[in-house]
Every structure is written in structure tokens, then in C-alpha cells.
Short mmCIF file of C-alpha atoms and ligand atoms in Angstrom, two decimals:
data_model
loop_
_atom_site.label_atom_id
_atom_site.label_comp_id
_atom_site.label_asym_id
_atom_site.label_seq_id
_atom_site.Cartn_x
_atom_site.Cartn_y
_atom_site.Cartn_z
CA UNK A 1 13.91 123.33 45.33
CA UNK A 2 12.25 123.10 48.77
CA UNK A 3 10.98 119.62 49.55
CA UNK A 4 8.70 118.73 52.45
CA UNK A 5 9.65 115.27 53.77
CA UNK A 6 7.18 113.17 55.77
CA UNK A 7 8.13 110.05 57.73
CA UNK A 8 5.62 107.90 59.64
CA UNK A 9 6.82 104.34 59.02
CA UNK A 10 7.01 103.35 62.68
CA UNK A 11 6.75 105.30 65.95
CA UNK A 12 8.24 108.69 65.03
CA UNK A 13 5.88 111.26 63.51
CA UNK A 14 8.33 113.38 61.54
CA UNK A 15 8.40 116.16 58.97
CA UNK A 16 11.16 118.39 57.62
CA UNK A 17 11.90 120.89 54.90
CA UNK A 18 15.15 120.44 52.98
CA UNK A 19 16.43 122.67 50.20
CA UNK A 20 18.18 121.11 47.20
CA UNK A 21 18.72 117.79 48.98
CA UNK A 22 21.25 119.19 51.46
CA UNK A 23 20.20 122.27 53.41
CA UNK A 24 17.96 121.30 56.32
CA UNK A 25 15.61 124.23 56.94
CA UNK A 26 13.65 122.41 59.66
CA UNK A 27 13.48 118.92 61.13
CA UNK A 28 10.63 118.05 63.51
CA UNK A 29 10.42 114.63 65.15
CA UNK A 30 7.53 113.89 67.53
CA UNK A 31 8.35 110.63 69.25
CA UNK A 32 5.69 108.22 70.48
CA UNK A 33 8.09 106.41 72.83
CA UNK A 34 6.15 107.21 76.05
CA UNK A 35 3.01 105.63 74.54
CA UNK A 36 4.74 102.38 73.54
CA UNK A 37 7.13 102.08 76.52
CA UNK A 38 4.54 100.41 78.82
CA UNK A 39 4.34 97.58 76.25
CA UNK A 40 8.14 97.37 75.68
CA UNK A 41 7.61 97.62 71.95
CA UNK A 42 5.70 99.47 69.25
CA UNK A 43 1.96 98.74 69.27
CA UNK A 44 0.88 99.24 65.62
CA UNK A 45 -2.64 100.40 66.42
CA UNK A 46 -1.41 103.03 68.90
CA UNK A 47 1.26 104.15 66.38
CA UNK A 48 -1.19 104.80 63.54
CA UNK A 49 -3.68 106.54 65.84
CA UNK A 50 -0.97 108.89 67.19
CA UNK A 51 0.23 109.66 63.65
CA UNK A 52 -3.35 110.52 62.69
CA UNK A 53 -3.64 112.86 65.68
CA UNK A 54 -0.24 114.52 65.23
CA UNK A 55 0.56 114.67 61.52
CA UNK A 56 -1.05 118.05 60.79
CA UNK A 57 0.67 119.77 63.75
CA UNK A 58 4.04 118.18 62.95
CA UNK A 59 3.95 119.31 59.31
CA UNK A 60 2.78 122.79 60.37
CA UNK A 61 5.66 122.98 62.87
CA UNK A 62 8.15 121.99 60.15
CA UNK A 63 6.85 124.78 57.89
CA UNK A 64 6.83 127.33 60.74
CA UNK A 65 10.38 126.49 61.85
CA UNK A 66 11.55 126.83 58.24
CA UNK A 67 9.77 130.21 58.08
CA UNK A 68 7.75 129.00 55.08
CA UNK A 69 4.11 128.88 54.04
CA UNK A 70 2.49 125.94 52.21
CA UNK A 71 2.80 127.81 48.91
CA UNK A 72 6.63 127.92 49.28
CA UNK A 73 6.93 124.12 49.11
CA UNK A 74 7.92 122.81 45.65
CA UNK A 75 7.36 119.07 46.20
CA UNK A 76 6.43 116.51 48.87
CA UNK A 77 8.33 113.31 49.63
CA UNK A 78 6.96 110.62 51.93
CA UNK A 79 8.04 107.16 53.07
CA UNK A 80 5.88 104.48 51.48
CA UNK A 81 8.01 101.40 52.41
CA UNK A 82 8.96 99.44 54.47
CA UNK A 83 7.16 99.85 57.77
CA UNK A 84 3.90 99.39 59.64
CA UNK A 85 1.13 99.60 57.09
CA UNK A 86 -1.27 101.69 59.17
CA UNK A 87 1.48 104.13 60.13
CA UNK A 88 2.81 104.46 56.56
CA UNK A 89 -0.71 105.09 55.35
CA UNK A 90 -1.12 108.19 57.54
CA UNK A 91 2.03 110.02 56.33
CA UNK A 92 1.62 108.92 52.73
CA UNK A 93 -2.05 109.94 52.58
CA UNK A 94 -1.22 113.31 54.15
CA UNK A 95 1.53 113.82 51.56
CA UNK A 96 -0.83 112.90 48.73
CA UNK A 97 -3.46 115.38 49.98
CA UNK A 98 -0.81 118.11 50.33
CA UNK A 99 0.57 117.47 46.84
CA UNK A 100 -2.90 117.33 45.28
CA UNK A 101 -4.14 120.47 47.04
CA UNK A 102 -1.05 122.48 46.08
CA UNK A 103 -0.70 120.85 42.66
CA UNK A 104 2.95 119.96 43.28
CA UNK A 105 4.85 116.68 42.68
CA UNK A 106 4.72 113.77 45.09
CA UNK A 107 7.55 111.28 45.46
CA UNK A 108 7.26 108.08 47.52
CA UNK A 109 10.58 106.87 48.92
CA UNK A 110 12.12 103.82 50.52
CA UNK A 111 12.90 104.28 54.21
CA UNK A 112 16.14 102.23 54.16
CA UNK A 113 17.55 104.07 51.13
CA UNK A 114 16.72 107.28 52.97
CA UNK A 115 18.69 106.07 56.03
CA UNK A 116 21.66 105.49 53.72
CA UNK A 117 21.23 109.01 52.36
CA UNK A 118 21.11 110.63 55.84
CA UNK A 119 24.90 111.25 56.24
CA UNK A 120 24.71 113.42 53.10
CA UNK A 121 22.65 115.96 54.99
CA UNK A 122 25.75 116.85 56.99
CA UNK A 123 28.85 115.63 55.14
CA UNK A 124 30.32 115.94 51.70
CA UNK A 125 29.02 112.96 49.81
CA UNK A 126 31.56 110.13 49.58
CA UNK A 127 31.93 108.98 45.97
CA UNK A 128 30.09 105.84 44.87
CA UNK A 129 30.54 102.95 45.11
CA UNK A 130 30.76 102.40 48.85
CA UNK A 131 29.64 99.86 51.41
CA UNK A 132 26.43 100.64 53.26
CA UNK A 133 25.73 99.51 56.80
CA UNK A 134 22.01 99.90 57.45
CA UNK A 135 21.08 98.99 60.99
CA UNK A 136 17.71 99.81 62.50
CA UNK A 137 14.97 98.30 64.62
CA UNK A 138 13.59 96.33 61.68
CA UNK A 139 16.55 95.72 59.36
CA UNK A 140 20.25 94.89 59.24
CA UNK A 141 21.63 95.26 55.72
CA UNK A 142 25.18 95.27 54.40
CA UNK A 143 25.15 96.48 50.83
CA UNK A 144 27.14 97.88 47.97
CA UNK A 145 25.76 101.30 46.99
CA UNK A 146 26.30 102.41 43.39
CA UNK A 147 24.06 105.47 43.56
CA UNK A 148 21.51 106.96 45.95
CA UNK A 149 18.86 104.52 44.71
CA UNK A 150 20.86 101.53 43.53
CA UNK A 151 22.09 99.11 46.13
CA UNK A 152 23.00 95.46 45.99
CA UNK A 153 22.32 93.65 49.24
CA UNK A 154 25.38 91.59 50.13
CA UNK A 155 24.25 90.45 53.54
CA UNK A 156 21.33 90.73 55.86
CA UNK A 157 20.09 89.26 59.10
CA UNK A 158 18.87 85.71 58.97
CA UNK A 159 16.64 86.31 62.01
CA UNK A 160 16.41 89.40 64.28
CA UNK A 161 17.57 92.87 63.27
CA UNK A 162 20.40 94.47 65.27
CA UNK A 163 18.16 97.11 66.90
CA UNK A 164 15.55 94.46 67.65
CA UNK A 165 18.17 92.47 69.60
CA UNK A 166 19.02 95.54 71.71
CA UNK A 167 15.30 96.14 72.32
CA UNK A 168 14.53 92.52 73.23
CA UNK A 169 17.47 92.16 75.64
CA UNK A 170 16.51 95.45 77.33
CA UNK A 171 12.91 94.26 77.57
CA UNK A 172 13.83 90.99 79.29
CA UNK A 173 16.13 92.72 81.76
CA UNK A 174 13.68 95.58 82.37
CA UNK A 175 16.29 98.16 81.32
CA UNK A 176 13.73 100.34 79.49
CA UNK A 177 12.41 100.99 75.99
CA UNK A 178 13.74 101.42 73.39
CA UNK A 179 16.74 99.36 74.42
CA UNK A 180 19.49 100.61 72.12
CA UNK A 181 20.19 103.97 73.70
CA UNK A 182 19.73 102.59 77.26
CA UNK A 183 22.15 99.69 76.71
CA UNK A 184 24.64 102.05 75.04
CA UNK A 185 24.55 104.28 78.15
CA UNK A 186 24.71 101.43 80.69
CA UNK A 187 27.55 99.75 78.79
CA UNK A 188 29.75 102.78 79.47
CA UNK A 189 29.81 101.78 83.16
CA UNK A 190 30.22 98.06 82.48
CA UNK A 191 32.96 95.55 81.74
CA UNK A 192 32.54 94.15 78.22
CA UNK A 193 34.65 91.09 79.10
CA UNK A 194 32.56 90.16 82.14
CA UNK A 195 30.40 87.71 80.16
CA UNK A 196 31.30 85.70 77.09
CA UNK A 197 28.45 85.38 74.62
CA UNK A 198 28.64 83.30 71.44
CA UNK A 199 29.14 84.59 67.89
CA UNK A 200 26.98 82.89 65.23
CA UNK A 201 28.67 80.40 62.95
CA UNK A 202 28.09 82.47 59.82
CA UNK A 203 31.45 83.59 58.51
CA UNK A 204 31.73 81.24 55.53
CA UNK A 205 30.28 80.77 52.04
CA UNK A 206 27.02 82.43 51.16
CA UNK A 207 26.57 83.68 54.74
CA UNK A 208 29.91 85.53 54.83
CA UNK A 209 28.14 88.91 54.97
CA UNK A 210 25.06 87.85 56.93
CA UNK A 211 24.36 88.40 60.60
CA UNK A 212 22.23 86.58 63.15
CA UNK A 213 21.08 87.78 66.56
CA UNK A 214 18.76 85.08 67.86
CA UNK A 215 21.60 83.01 69.41
CA UNK A 216 23.11 86.03 71.18
CA UNK A 217 19.68 87.18 72.35
CA UNK A 218 18.89 83.74 73.77
CA UNK A 219 22.28 83.47 75.51
CA UNK A 220 21.88 86.88 77.14
CA UNK A 221 18.32 86.12 78.22
CA UNK A 222 19.41 82.71 79.59
CA UNK A 223 21.95 84.55 81.70
CA UNK A 224 18.99 86.25 83.37
CA UNK A 225 17.64 82.84 84.37
CA UNK A 226 21.04 82.04 85.91
CA UNK A 227 20.87 85.32 87.85
CA UNK A 228 17.41 84.38 89.08
CA UNK A 229 18.63 80.96 90.25
CA UNK A 230 21.58 82.58 92.03
CA UNK A 231 19.28 85.11 93.63
CA UNK A 232 17.02 82.36 94.95
CA UNK A 233 20.11 80.60 96.35
CA UNK A 234 21.29 83.87 97.91
CA UNK A 235 17.91 84.50 99.49
CA UNK A 236 17.84 81.01 100.97
CA UNK A 237 21.39 81.48 102.25
CA UNK A 238 20.47 84.92 103.64
CA UNK A 239 17.53 83.46 105.54
CA UNK A 240 20.06 81.02 107.01
CA UNK A 241 22.09 84.07 108.22
CA UNK A 242 24.62 84.01 105.39
CA UNK A 243 26.15 87.27 104.01
CA UNK A 244 25.59 86.26 100.36
CA UNK A 245 24.04 89.09 98.22
CA UNK A 246 21.37 89.02 95.54
CA UNK A 247 22.23 89.40 91.83
CA UNK A 248 22.06 91.04 89.32
CA UNK A 249 23.31 94.20 90.97
CA UNK A 250 23.56 97.47 89.06
CA UNK A 251 27.20 96.57 88.30
CA UNK A 252 26.34 93.20 86.81
CA UNK A 253 23.49 94.77 84.81
CA UNK A 254 26.00 97.20 83.27
CA UNK A 255 28.39 94.29 82.66
CA UNK A 256 25.60 92.43 80.84
CA UNK A 257 24.87 95.54 78.75
CA UNK A 258 28.55 96.01 77.86
CA UNK A 259 29.16 92.32 77.08
CA UNK A 260 26.02 92.05 74.97
CA UNK A 261 26.80 95.27 73.10
CA UNK A 262 30.37 94.17 72.38
CA UNK A 263 29.17 90.86 70.91
CA UNK A 264 26.34 92.52 68.95
CA UNK A 265 28.84 94.92 67.38
CA UNK A 266 31.39 92.13 66.78
CA UNK A 267 28.71 90.25 64.81
CA UNK A 268 28.06 93.27 62.59
CA UNK A 269 31.71 94.11 62.11
CA UNK A 270 32.75 90.58 61.19
CA UNK A 271 30.27 90.57 58.29
CA UNK A 272 31.08 94.16 57.34
CA UNK A 273 34.85 93.60 57.33
CA UNK A 274 34.39 90.44 55.25
CA UNK A 275 32.46 92.53 52.71
CA UNK A 276 35.12 95.28 52.73
CA UNK A 277 37.87 92.73 52.20
CA UNK A 278 36.10 90.87 49.37
CA UNK A 279 34.80 93.91 47.49
CA UNK A 280 37.89 96.10 48.02
CA UNK A 281 35.55 98.94 49.04
CA UNK A 282 37.12 100.98 51.81
CA UNK A 283 34.42 103.62 52.38
CA UNK A 284 31.58 102.66 54.69
CA UNK A 285 28.45 104.75 55.10
CA UNK A 286 26.28 103.88 58.10
CA UNK A 287 22.63 104.70 58.74
CA UNK A 288 19.65 103.77 60.91
CA UNK A 289 19.02 104.02 64.65
CA UNK A 290 21.80 101.58 65.63
CA UNK A 291 24.31 103.80 63.78
CA UNK A 292 23.99 106.06 66.84
CA UNK A 293 25.75 103.40 68.94
CA UNK A 294 28.87 104.87 70.52
CA UNK A 295 30.74 101.55 70.73
CA UNK A 296 30.08 100.77 67.04
CA UNK A 297 31.39 104.23 66.13
CA UNK A 298 34.48 103.81 68.31
CA UNK A 299 35.30 100.38 66.88
CA UNK A 300 35.00 101.62 63.28
CA UNK A 301 37.12 104.69 64.11
CA UNK A 302 39.96 102.31 65.06
CA UNK A 303 40.21 101.11 61.44
CA UNK A 304 42.59 103.63 59.86
CA UNK A 305 42.40 101.77 56.54
CA UNK A 306 38.63 102.38 56.24
CA UNK A 307 36.77 105.67 55.85
CA UNK A 308 33.59 105.52 57.91
CA UNK A 309 30.87 108.11 57.49
CA UNK A 310 28.11 108.32 60.09
CA UNK A 311 25.10 110.65 60.12
CA UNK A 312 24.95 113.13 63.01
CA UNK A 313 22.89 111.66 65.86
CA UNK A 314 19.78 113.72 64.94
CA UNK A 315 19.67 112.00 61.51
CA UNK A 316 20.41 108.42 62.71
CA UNK A 317 16.91 107.62 63.91
CA UNK A 318 13.79 108.14 61.84
CA UNK A 319 13.37 111.70 60.56
CA UNK A 320 11.76 113.64 57.73
CA UNK A 321 14.96 115.34 56.56
CA UNK A 322 16.40 112.13 55.08
CA UNK A 323 13.09 111.60 53.22
CA UNK A 324 13.07 115.14 51.80
CA UNK A 325 16.81 114.87 51.02
CA UNK A 326 16.64 111.69 48.96
CA UNK A 327 13.28 112.78 47.46
CA UNK A 328 15.01 115.79 45.88
CA UNK A 329 17.25 113.48 43.82
CA UNK A 330 14.35 111.55 42.34
CA UNK A 331 12.52 114.81 41.60
CA UNK A 332 15.58 116.32 39.89
CA UNK A 333 15.58 113.30 37.58
CA UNK A 334 12.03 114.23 36.65
CA UNK A 335 10.46 111.34 38.55
CA UNK A 336 7.04 111.59 40.17
CA UNK A 337 4.86 109.10 42.03
CA UNK A 338 1.21 108.77 41.06
CA UNK A 339 -1.37 109.68 43.70
CA UNK A 340 -2.34 106.00 43.58
CA UNK A 341 1.03 104.89 45.02
CA UNK A 342 0.46 102.38 47.83
CA UNK A 343 2.28 101.79 51.14
CA UNK A 344 4.23 98.52 51.36
CA UNK A 345 5.17 96.72 54.57
CA UNK A 346 8.33 95.11 53.20
CA UNK A 347 11.57 96.11 51.46
CA UNK A 348 11.15 95.78 47.72
CA UNK A 349 13.44 95.38 44.80
CA UNK A 350 16.91 94.96 46.32
CA UNK A 351 18.61 92.27 44.31
CA UNK A 352 20.62 89.99 46.57
CA UNK A 353 23.81 88.86 44.94
CA UNK A 354 27.33 88.08 46.01
CA UNK A 355 30.45 89.63 44.45
O1 KG4 B 1 16.03 103.69 62.40
P1 KG4 B 1 15.23 103.64 63.66
O2 KG4 B 1 15.00 104.93 64.41
O3 KG4 B 1 13.82 103.01 63.40
C1 KG4 B 1 13.66 101.95 62.50
O4 KG4 B 1 13.68 102.21 61.29
O5 KG4 B 1 13.57 100.81 63.03
O6 KG4 B 1 15.96 102.58 64.61
C2 KG4 B 1 15.44 102.28 65.88
C3 KG4 B 1 16.36 101.25 66.52
C4 KG4 B 1 15.80 100.72 67.84
O7 KG4 B 1 15.88 99.31 67.82
C5 KG4 B 1 16.74 101.31 68.86
O8 KG4 B 1 16.88 100.52 70.03
C6 KG4 B 1 18.03 101.40 68.09
O9 KG4 B 1 17.63 101.84 66.81
N1 KG4 B 1 18.98 102.38 68.67
C7 KG4 B 1 20.21 102.04 69.11
C8 KG4 B 1 20.79 103.21 69.65
N2 KG4 B 1 19.88 104.23 69.50
C9 KG4 B 1 18.78 103.69 68.89
N3 KG4 B 1 20.85 100.85 69.12
C10 KG4 B 1 22.08 100.81 69.66
N4 KG4 B 1 22.70 101.89 70.20
C11 KG4 B 1 22.09 103.10 70.22
N5 KG4 B 1 22.72 104.16 70.76
ZN1 ZN B 2 14.42 103.77 60.44
#
């Protein structure tokens, strides 16, 4: 079965064709980053307008690269939650029109479940149950996965998402947008012990699997104010013929990136390892944009007692292949979405409970 997958929940306009949930025949991602970069964040109105302009060409490109015509597609899957409402509406409406015109099934899928499915596009599926680590620009979820569509959320962020923290720190320091990949790169030239940033006090009781990023974000941003004060002092000293230099230099910027990244990953891993210990689950499947982080991957690789499965980099960020891939499994169960299915801004239906 050849499924066309459409993803427009945020700032990537993406479409793909996947056969039988595994074989990626094409995967087209048109990123809007250059249009949002001047604002250091996604502007919802620009995002939905760009999706509207691009969606036809992106879907056509996905069909062309797969060497298929519209009539060769057996079903359409599209993200309908969670995400920016205007952006979701474009991809979902396009998928509805495609399904209606071709008289083929439509399936609306959850973006976060699709991120958790993404490693299956490249690896043999680890048996259920396993622990899921879902880390993106909008969500941080640690869950127990019992099947492709049944997860129990064990922990989540109590404030900012992991990717959001990378993006906000990068924004304040002027490192670039989006921040995750930039900080990851800069951190490779930095000293992760140069600055000590605090871990949240969340390792006990009902928050044992939760994460929090607002304290870390504030501490890292406050460090910028310290730099500014030092710079002013240095400039005053320089005007008095001193040899003192201005900060932050490139080196200290990389040190900030490395120290922030280490703490951000420590926060995630502390909650994740608590969950692994308490549930006895030793397989971890990661997904979402932050799962591309090289330091997170290296730290998890050190744990010989845990099996960690990551998607290839091309399937970490938002893409249509993960939508088509998970869509196939609903369709094979005989499920269909009505053409009246609506987009939803928030995650729905994950029961939060503690083991
Ligand atoms: O899954 P995704 O593409 O979109 C959402 O569903 O939000 O995730 C985007 C997030 C952004 O916050 C971005 O900064 C972050 O993933 N990201 C990274 C890396 N690459 C992307 N964060 C840390 N390290 C990376 N290498
Ligand atoms: Zn995503």
C-alpha cells in the first residue's frame, strides 16, 4: 500500500510517499526557516501563508521523486494535531481534497506519535513496550509505548520544551535560528564545564519523570547580562589605557553553548533514567528535532545497559515520511478519518499516569 504523507504542523512544508509503512519512496521537506529567522521564531501567519503557497508543489515533487502519478496513491495521511492551527489546516485540507478527488481513504494522525514512529522507517522495530523520548520545539514527553498508537505519558515538561530552550537561548545570544542545530555545532568547540548552570529540583515524587527548562534558560540568559556588565567594565578600562578585553568572545560563546547543552541534556537524562529504572524498560526510542542532538546521542550511547534507537537525522525533524509510515498502520486496521476531521492545536488523549 502506497501512502502519501503530508505534514504542515509548524514551519516545514513536507510530503512523502511510503510503501507498507517502511519503504520510503520519496521524502520532500521545504523548510521555511529563512522566512522566520529574522523574527527568531515561527510567525504563525507567515507559516500558514507559505504552506498555502507551497503545498501543491511539495506534494507534486514527492510524487515525481517516487516516480508515481496521483492514481498510484492508495491512501493519504496528514497531521491534524498538535501544531499551529492555520498551518495544520493547510496540509489537512489538501489531504482531504486529494482523498475526496481520488476516492481513497484519509487518515489524520498525531504528530508526536509519528515522531515516535520515525525510527521504524530505518531500523527493525524494537518490540513493545519501550520507553519513548519525544523531544521537539513544542513538546518534551517521556512515555511508555505499548503500541504505535498507545502511549502512557510518564513525564513531561512543566514549562518550556527542550527544543524551545535551545531556541530561546540562541535567540538571546544572537547565535541564529533555529537554535538547536547551531548550539549543537558551537558546543563542539566549547568547554562544557566552563559554566555551571542549575538543574531543576524535580527528581522526586510525582515529578520524578518531569523536566523543566525555565530555570536553566533564565540562568543562561542572566549570564549574558554578566557578560554585558564585564564588557562595559572592560571598555571603561580600555579607555583608561588598560589591556582588558571585551567578552563574550567566540570562545566564551562556545563555552556557553556547551555548558547549556550539557545541562539541558542532563535534565532530560535524569528524568529518562529514573523512568528506565522504575519501569524496568531498557529500550529507549527517541524522536523529534532534539533527537538530532549529537551530545544527547553520545551520552545515551555510553549506557551499555540500555538499547537506544534514534531515527536517522533526516527523520528527526518534521517530515512527511513519519506521517505516511504511521498512517499505514491505522489504515491496515481498517481505520479511516471522516472528511470532517478537524485540526487540533494541542495533544489529545494521552493518559498521564505513573507506574
Ligand atoms: O520536531 P521538530 O522539527 O519540530 C517540532 O515538532 O517542534 O523540532 C524542532 C526543534 C527546534 O526547537 C530545534 O531547535 C530543535 O528541534 N533541534 C535541535 C537540534 N536540531 C533541531 N535541538 C538540539 N540539537 C539539535 N541538533
Ligand atoms: Zn515535530
